Amino acid sequence: GLSSATARRSLLEAIQSTRHGLDASTAQRGEIARLAVELAAGSPEAPLTSPRIAATWRLVYTSGAQIPSSGELMRTIDTSAEPWLLRDAVGFPVFTCMTAQLLPRADNPGHAAEVSLLELTKLGVREQTPAEPNESVDFLYLDDELLISRMGVGGDLTVCERAGPLVPLPRIRRGGKGFYQGRQYIEGFLSTSK
C-alpha cells in the first residue's frame, strides 16, 4: 500500500479538479474512495475521541449531492461539551443550516456516531424537521488539516479541510444535562413548561 503521506497527497490531488465532487466522473469517485479507505487504514487515532475533531471544517469533496454549486459547505463539529453537536451550513450568507446531535455508537467507539437532527433552517426560517430515523456517520480519518467521513453503510464520502478553530455552539444546562440552545429546543421547552 501507499504511505500515509503519499495516500494523503494523492487524495488531495484527485479531489482538486472535481469542484467539491460535482464534476467527478465515476472513475474519479472510485479512485477517491480507494485512496480515502487506504488513508483511513493508516489513521493514527480514533477521530471522534480526538480533541482535534472539534473545529470548523470546509467541505472539499463529497460523493453525494450535499453541496449546491452556488455555495460552500462549512461543517462545525463541537465535542467540547455535552451534547456533541454537528452543524452544516451551506451558502453565503448562510442559506441552509442543519444542526444535529452526535451520539457515539458502542459498536464502533471513537469512529461511529448516530446523527440525530435537531434543527434545520433555510434563510433563517426554521423548517419542519422530518421524523426520519437517525443516520449514522463513520469518521474514517483525522489529522491536523483533514477529516474524512462516510454517512451510513456505503453512503456519501465526505472530505473536509480544517477552516479554523472551534467556535462552540450554544448550549443550555438544565438539571445537570446539556441541551443545544436552538429554536427547536427553546420552543419545545416553552410548550412543555406551560
PDB file of C-alpha atoms in Angstrom:
ATOM      1  CA  GLY A   1       0.000   0.000   0.000  1.00  0.00           C
ATOM      2  CA  LEU A   2       0.903   3.665  -0.220  1.00  0.00           C
ATOM      3  CA  SER A   3       2.445   5.503   2.707  1.00  0.00           C
ATOM      4  CA  SER A   4       0.028   7.769   4.601  1.00  0.00           C
ATOM      5  CA  ALA A   5       1.734  10.891   3.256  1.00  0.00           C
ATOM      6  CA  THR A   6       1.580   9.602  -0.328  1.00  0.00           C
ATOM      7  CA  ALA A   7      -2.066   8.478   0.012  1.00  0.00           C
ATOM      8  CA  ARG A   8      -2.993  11.863   1.534  1.00  0.00           C
ATOM      9  CA  ARG A   9      -1.247  13.815  -1.247  1.00  0.00           C
ATOM     10  CA  SER A  10      -2.784  11.572  -3.953  1.00  0.00           C
ATOM     11  CA  LEU A  11      -6.256  12.023  -2.419  1.00  0.00           C
ATOM     12  CA  LEU A  12      -5.993  15.830  -2.393  1.00  0.00           C
ATOM     13  CA  GLU A  13      -4.686  15.837  -5.992  1.00  0.00           C
ATOM     14  CA  ALA A  14      -7.557  13.568  -7.115  1.00  0.00           C
ATOM     15  CA  ILE A  15     -10.129  15.887  -5.485  1.00  0.00           C
ATOM     16  CA  GLN A  16      -8.666  19.123  -6.847  1.00  0.00           C
ATOM     17  CA  SER A  17     -10.377  19.260 -10.244  1.00  0.00           C
ATOM     18  CA  THR A  18     -13.797  17.927  -9.139  1.00  0.00           C
ATOM     19  CA  ARG A  19     -15.447  21.163  -7.818  1.00  0.00           C
ATOM     20  CA  HIS A  20     -16.300  19.585  -4.427  1.00  0.00           C
ATOM     21  CA  GLY A  21     -17.242  16.368  -6.255  1.00  0.00           C
ATOM     22  CA  LEU A  22     -19.839  17.951  -8.551  1.00  0.00           C
ATOM     23  CA  ASP A  23     -17.731  17.292 -11.672  1.00  0.00           C
ATOM     24  CA  ALA A  24     -16.261  13.941 -10.558  1.00  0.00           C
ATOM     25  CA  SER A  25     -16.530  11.100 -13.063  1.00  0.00           C
ATOM     26  CA  THR A  26     -17.363   7.559 -11.928  1.00  0.00           C
ATOM     27  CA  ALA A  27     -13.678   6.653 -12.289  1.00  0.00           C
ATOM     28  CA  GLN A  28     -12.603   9.686 -10.211  1.00  0.00           C
ATOM     29  CA  ARG A  29     -15.143   8.825  -7.485  1.00  0.00           C
ATOM     30  CA  GLY A  30     -13.814   5.263  -7.371  1.00  0.00           C
ATOM     31  CA  GLU A  31     -10.196   6.428  -7.126  1.00  0.00           C
ATOM     32  CA  ILE A  32     -11.029   8.983  -4.403  1.00  0.00           C
ATOM     33  CA  ALA A  33     -12.934   6.315  -2.408  1.00  0.00           C
ATOM     34  CA  ARG A  34      -9.996   3.885  -2.752  1.00  0.00           C
ATOM     35  CA  LEU A  35      -7.483   6.497  -1.569  1.00  0.00           C
ATOM     36  CA  ALA A  36      -9.735   7.504   1.364  1.00  0.00           C
ATOM     37  CA  VAL A  37     -10.025   3.866   2.502  1.00  0.00           C
ATOM     38  CA  GLU A  38      -6.247   3.437   2.182  1.00  0.00           C
ATOM     39  CA  LEU A  39      -5.625   6.605   4.206  1.00  0.00           C
ATOM     40  CA  ALA A  40      -8.200   5.543   6.849  1.00  0.00           C
ATOM     41  CA  ALA A  41      -6.428   2.191   7.276  1.00  0.00           C
ATOM     42  CA  GLY A  42      -3.341   4.079   8.482  1.00  0.00           C
ATOM     43  CA  SER A  43      -5.263   6.512  10.706  1.00  0.00           C
ATOM     44  CA  PRO A  44      -3.152   7.122  13.819  1.00  0.00           C
ATOM     45  CA  GLU A  45      -6.104   7.694  16.182  1.00  0.00           C
ATOM     46  CA  ALA A  46      -9.839   7.318  16.717  1.00  0.00           C
ATOM     47  CA  PRO A  47     -11.157  10.573  15.179  1.00  0.00           C
ATOM     48  CA  LEU A  48     -14.290  11.008  17.293  1.00  0.00           C
ATOM     49  CA  THR A  49     -12.431  10.903  20.610  1.00  0.00           C
ATOM     50  CA  SER A  50      -9.596  13.181  19.477  1.00  0.00           C
ATOM     51  CA  PRO A  51      -9.721  16.823  20.600  1.00  0.00           C
ATOM     52  CA  ARG A  52      -8.566  17.727  17.060  1.00  0.00           C
ATOM     53  CA  ILE A  53     -12.007  16.912  15.610  1.00  0.00           C
ATOM     54  CA  ALA A  54     -13.568  19.891  17.447  1.00  0.00           C
ATOM     55  CA  ALA A  55     -13.130  22.598  14.793  1.00  0.00           C
ATOM     56  CA  THR A  56     -14.666  24.348  11.810  1.00  0.00           C
ATOM     57  CA  TRP A  57     -14.190  22.370   8.597  1.00  0.00           C
ATOM     58  CA  ARG A  58     -14.659  23.276   4.919  1.00  0.00           C
ATOM     59  CA  LEU A  59     -16.009  20.603   2.594  1.00  0.00           C
ATOM     60  CA  VAL A  60     -13.596  19.961  -0.283  1.00  0.00           C
ATOM     61  CA  TYR A  61     -15.253  16.823  -1.679  1.00  0.00           C
ATOM     62  CA  THR A  62     -18.424  14.775  -1.382  1.00  0.00           C
ATOM     63  CA  SER A  63     -19.578  11.791  -3.391  1.00  0.00           C
ATOM     64  CA  GLY A  64     -23.181  12.856  -2.748  1.00  0.00           C
ATOM     65  CA  ALA A  65     -25.246  15.846  -3.774  1.00  0.00           C
ATOM     66  CA  GLN A  66     -24.958  17.664  -0.420  1.00  0.00           C
ATOM     67  CA  ILE A  67     -23.455  20.859  -1.757  1.00  0.00           C
ATOM     68  CA  PRO A  68     -25.101  23.251  -4.198  1.00  0.00           C
ATOM     69  CA  SER A  69     -22.890  24.691  -6.912  1.00  0.00           C
ATOM     70  CA  SER A  70     -23.685  28.166  -5.541  1.00  0.00           C
ATOM     71  CA  GLY A  71     -22.001  27.900  -2.155  1.00  0.00           C
ATOM     72  CA  GLU A  72     -19.555  26.113   0.061  1.00  0.00           C
ATOM     73  CA  LEU A  73     -20.373  23.861   2.974  1.00  0.00           C
ATOM     74  CA  MET A  74     -18.868  24.680   6.359  1.00  0.00           C
ATOM     75  CA  ARG A  75     -19.071  21.933   8.993  1.00  0.00           C
ATOM     76  CA  THR A  76     -18.688  22.584  12.706  1.00  0.00           C
ATOM     77  CA  ILE A  77     -18.035  19.607  14.957  1.00  0.00           C
ATOM     78  CA  ASP A  78     -18.307  20.556  18.628  1.00  0.00           C
ATOM     79  CA  THR A  79     -17.241  17.854  21.091  1.00  0.00           C
ATOM     80  CA  SER A  80     -16.147  20.417  23.702  1.00  0.00           C
ATOM     81  CA  ALA A  81     -19.205  19.720  25.911  1.00  0.00           C
ATOM     82  CA  GLU A  82     -22.311  17.542  26.065  1.00  0.00           C
ATOM     83  CA  PRO A  83     -24.229  17.061  23.858  1.00  0.00           C
ATOM     84  CA  TRP A  84     -21.795  16.605  20.987  1.00  0.00           C
ATOM     85  CA  LEU A  85     -23.011  18.637  18.010  1.00  0.00           C
ATOM     86  CA  LEU A  86     -22.514  18.739  14.248  1.00  0.00           C
ATOM     87  CA  ARG A  87     -23.626  21.734  12.172  1.00  0.00           C
ATOM     88  CA  ASP A  88     -23.542  22.003   8.382  1.00  0.00           C
ATOM     89  CA  ALA A  89     -24.024  25.495   6.933  1.00  0.00           C
ATOM     90  CA  VAL A  90     -24.309  25.931   3.142  1.00  0.00           C
ATOM     91  CA  GLY A  91     -24.129  29.145   1.128  1.00  0.00           C
ATOM     92  CA  PHE A  92     -23.011  32.671   1.934  1.00  0.00           C
ATOM     93  CA  PRO A  93     -24.555  34.165   3.832  1.00  0.00           C
ATOM     94  CA  VAL A  94     -25.946  31.001   5.403  1.00  0.00           C
ATOM     95  CA  PHE A  95     -28.844  29.888   3.230  1.00  0.00           C
ATOM     96  CA  THR A  96     -29.289  26.446   4.783  1.00  0.00           C
ATOM     97  CA  CYS A  97     -28.156  25.311   8.227  1.00  0.00           C
ATOM     98  CA  MET A  98     -28.578  21.841   9.742  1.00  0.00           C
ATOM     99  CA  THR A  99     -27.720  21.142  13.387  1.00  0.00           C
ATOM    100  CA  ALA A 100     -27.655  17.599  14.764  1.00  0.00           C
ATOM    101  CA  GLN A 101     -26.544  15.763  17.869  1.00  0.00           C
ATOM    102  CA  LEU A 102     -23.757  13.188  17.567  1.00  0.00           C
ATOM    103  CA  LEU A 103     -24.460  10.088  19.668  1.00  0.00           C
ATOM    104  CA  PRO A 104     -21.342   7.851  19.805  1.00  0.00           C
ATOM    105  CA  ARG A 105     -22.049   4.239  18.843  1.00  0.00           C
ATOM    106  CA  ALA A 106     -20.902   1.471  21.190  1.00  0.00           C
ATOM    107  CA  ASP A 107     -20.279  -0.950  18.288  1.00  0.00           C
ATOM    108  CA  ASN A 108     -17.515   1.248  16.797  1.00  0.00           C
ATOM    109  CA  PRO A 109     -16.243   3.538  19.581  1.00  0.00           C
ATOM    110  CA  GLY A 110     -14.178   6.535  18.548  1.00  0.00           C
ATOM    111  CA  HIS A 111     -15.250   6.196  14.916  1.00  0.00           C
ATOM    112  CA  ALA A 112     -19.047   5.975  14.554  1.00  0.00           C
ATOM    113  CA  ALA A 113     -21.964   8.078  15.774  1.00  0.00           C
ATOM    114  CA  GLU A 114     -25.698   8.322  15.197  1.00  0.00           C
ATOM    115  CA  VAL A 115     -26.695  11.719  13.777  1.00  0.00           C
ATOM    116  CA  SER A 116     -29.945  12.957  15.335  1.00  0.00           C
ATOM    117  CA  LEU A 117     -31.349  16.045  13.564  1.00  0.00           C
ATOM    118  CA  LEU A 118     -32.177  18.887  15.979  1.00  0.00           C
ATOM    119  CA  GLU A 119     -32.841  21.854  13.713  1.00  0.00           C
ATOM    120  CA  LEU A 120     -32.984  22.783  10.030  1.00  0.00           C
ATOM    121  CA  THR A 121     -33.220  26.406   8.857  1.00  0.00           C
ATOM    122  CA  LYS A 122     -33.363  27.921   5.365  1.00  0.00           C
ATOM    123  CA  LEU A 123     -32.701  31.663   5.047  1.00  0.00           C
ATOM    124  CA  GLY A 124     -33.071  31.839   8.834  1.00  0.00           C
ATOM    125  CA  VAL A 125     -36.553  30.283   8.842  1.00  0.00           C
ATOM    126  CA  ARG A 126     -36.955  27.008  10.730  1.00  0.00           C
ATOM    127  CA  GLU A 127     -38.213  24.144   8.580  1.00  0.00           C
ATOM    128  CA  GLN A 128     -40.308  21.287   9.873  1.00  0.00           C
ATOM    129  CA  THR A 129     -37.756  18.680  10.862  1.00  0.00           C
ATOM    130  CA  PRO A 130     -38.580  15.323   9.305  1.00  0.00           C
ATOM    131  CA  ALA A 131     -39.108  12.460  11.748  1.00  0.00           C
ATOM    132  CA  GLU A 132     -36.628  10.318   9.854  1.00  0.00           C
ATOM    133  CA  PRO A 133     -34.663   7.586  11.573  1.00  0.00           C
ATOM    134  CA  ASN A 134     -31.213   8.682  12.660  1.00  0.00           C
ATOM    135  CA  GLU A 135     -28.414   8.363  10.153  1.00  0.00           C
ATOM    136  CA  SER A 136     -25.036   7.040  11.115  1.00  0.00           C
ATOM    137  CA  VAL A 137     -21.696   8.662  10.330  1.00  0.00           C
ATOM    138  CA  ASP A 138     -18.324   6.919  10.357  1.00  0.00           C
ATOM    139  CA  PHE A 139     -15.321   9.168  10.941  1.00  0.00           C
ATOM    140  CA  LEU A 140     -12.616   7.382   8.965  1.00  0.00           C
ATOM    141  CA  TYR A 141      -9.555   9.632   9.192  1.00  0.00           C
ATOM    142  CA  LEU A 142      -8.377  12.712  11.066  1.00  0.00           C
ATOM    143  CA  ASP A 143      -5.143  14.681  11.125  1.00  0.00           C
ATOM    144  CA  ASP A 144      -4.367  18.350  11.830  1.00  0.00           C
ATOM    145  CA  GLU A 145      -5.791  19.517   8.489  1.00  0.00           C
ATOM    146  CA  LEU A 146      -8.023  16.760   7.089  1.00  0.00           C
ATOM    147  CA  LEU A 147     -11.211  14.927   8.167  1.00  0.00           C
ATOM    148  CA  ILE A 148     -12.754  12.073   6.167  1.00  0.00           C
ATOM    149  CA  SER A 149     -16.165  10.613   6.970  1.00  0.00           C
ATOM    150  CA  ARG A 150     -18.873   8.441   5.408  1.00  0.00           C
ATOM    151  CA  MET A 151     -22.610   8.658   6.053  1.00  0.00           C
ATOM    152  CA  GLY A 152     -24.110   5.229   6.716  1.00  0.00           C
ATOM    153  CA  VAL A 153     -23.016   1.933   5.209  1.00  0.00           C
ATOM    154  CA  GLY A 154     -21.787   2.652   1.685  1.00  0.00           C
ATOM    155  CA  GLY A 155     -23.103   6.221   1.931  1.00  0.00           C
ATOM    156  CA  ASP A 156     -21.663   9.539   0.831  1.00  0.00           C
ATOM    157  CA  LEU A 157     -17.930  10.003   1.337  1.00  0.00           C
ATOM    158  CA  THR A 158     -17.003  13.455   2.643  1.00  0.00           C
ATOM    159  CA  VAL A 159     -13.549  15.060   2.787  1.00  0.00           C
ATOM    160  CA  CYS A 160     -13.118  18.298   4.756  1.00  0.00           C
ATOM    161  CA  GLU A 161     -10.149  20.589   5.368  1.00  0.00           C
ATOM    162  CA  ARG A 162      -9.743  22.468   8.650  1.00  0.00           C
ATOM    163  CA  ALA A 163     -11.006  26.035   8.118  1.00  0.00           C
ATOM    164  CA  GLY A 164     -10.456  27.340  11.634  1.00  0.00           C
ATOM    165  CA  PRO A 165     -10.713  26.717  15.352  1.00  0.00           C
ATOM    166  CA  LEU A 166     -13.926  25.623  17.026  1.00  0.00           C
ATOM    167  CA  VAL A 167     -16.466  28.333  17.776  1.00  0.00           C
ATOM    168  CA  PRO A 168     -18.561  26.458  20.384  1.00  0.00           C
ATOM    169  CA  LEU A 169     -22.247  26.028  19.543  1.00  0.00           C
ATOM    170  CA  PRO A 170     -24.727  27.355  22.143  1.00  0.00           C
ATOM    171  CA  ARG A 171     -25.965  25.039  24.891  1.00  0.00           C
ATOM    172  CA  ILE A 172     -28.234  25.343  27.934  1.00  0.00           C
ATOM    173  CA  ARG A 173     -27.620  23.332  31.119  1.00  0.00           C
ATOM    174  CA  ARG A 174     -30.724  22.114  32.978  1.00  0.00           C
ATOM    175  CA  GLY A 175     -30.730  19.522  35.735  1.00  0.00           C
ATOM    176  CA  GLY A 176     -27.073  18.647  35.150  1.00  0.00           C
ATOM    177  CA  LYS A 177     -27.665  17.931  31.433  1.00  0.00           C
ATOM    178  CA  GLY A 178     -26.617  19.937  28.414  1.00  0.00           C
ATOM    179  CA  PHE A 179     -29.030  20.807  25.601  1.00  0.00           C
ATOM    180  CA  TYR A 180     -28.477  22.502  22.264  1.00  0.00           C
ATOM    181  CA  GLN A 181     -29.696  26.090  22.540  1.00  0.00           C
ATOM    182  CA  GLY A 182     -31.549  26.317  19.263  1.00  0.00           C
ATOM    183  CA  ARG A 183     -35.030  27.428  18.350  1.00  0.00           C
ATOM    184  CA  GLN A 184     -36.342  23.864  18.402  1.00  0.00           C
ATOM    185  CA  TYR A 185     -35.172  23.223  21.969  1.00  0.00           C
ATOM    186  CA  ILE A 186     -36.405  26.579  23.262  1.00  0.00           C
ATOM    187  CA  GLU A 187     -39.827  26.218  21.577  1.00  0.00           C
ATOM    188  CA  GLY A 188     -40.141  22.644  22.873  1.00  0.00           C
ATOM    189  CA  PHE A 189     -39.180  23.692  26.388  1.00  0.00           C
ATOM    190  CA  LEU A 190     -41.662  26.594  26.352  1.00  0.00           C
ATOM    191  CA  SER A 191     -44.503  24.376  25.097  1.00  0.00           C
ATOM    192  CA  THR A 192     -43.884  21.695  27.762  1.00  0.00           C
ATOM    193  CA  SER A 193     -43.475  24.138  30.668  1.00  0.00           C
ATOM    194  CA  LYS A 194     -46.968  25.685  30.315  1.00  0.00           C
TER     195      LYS A 194
END
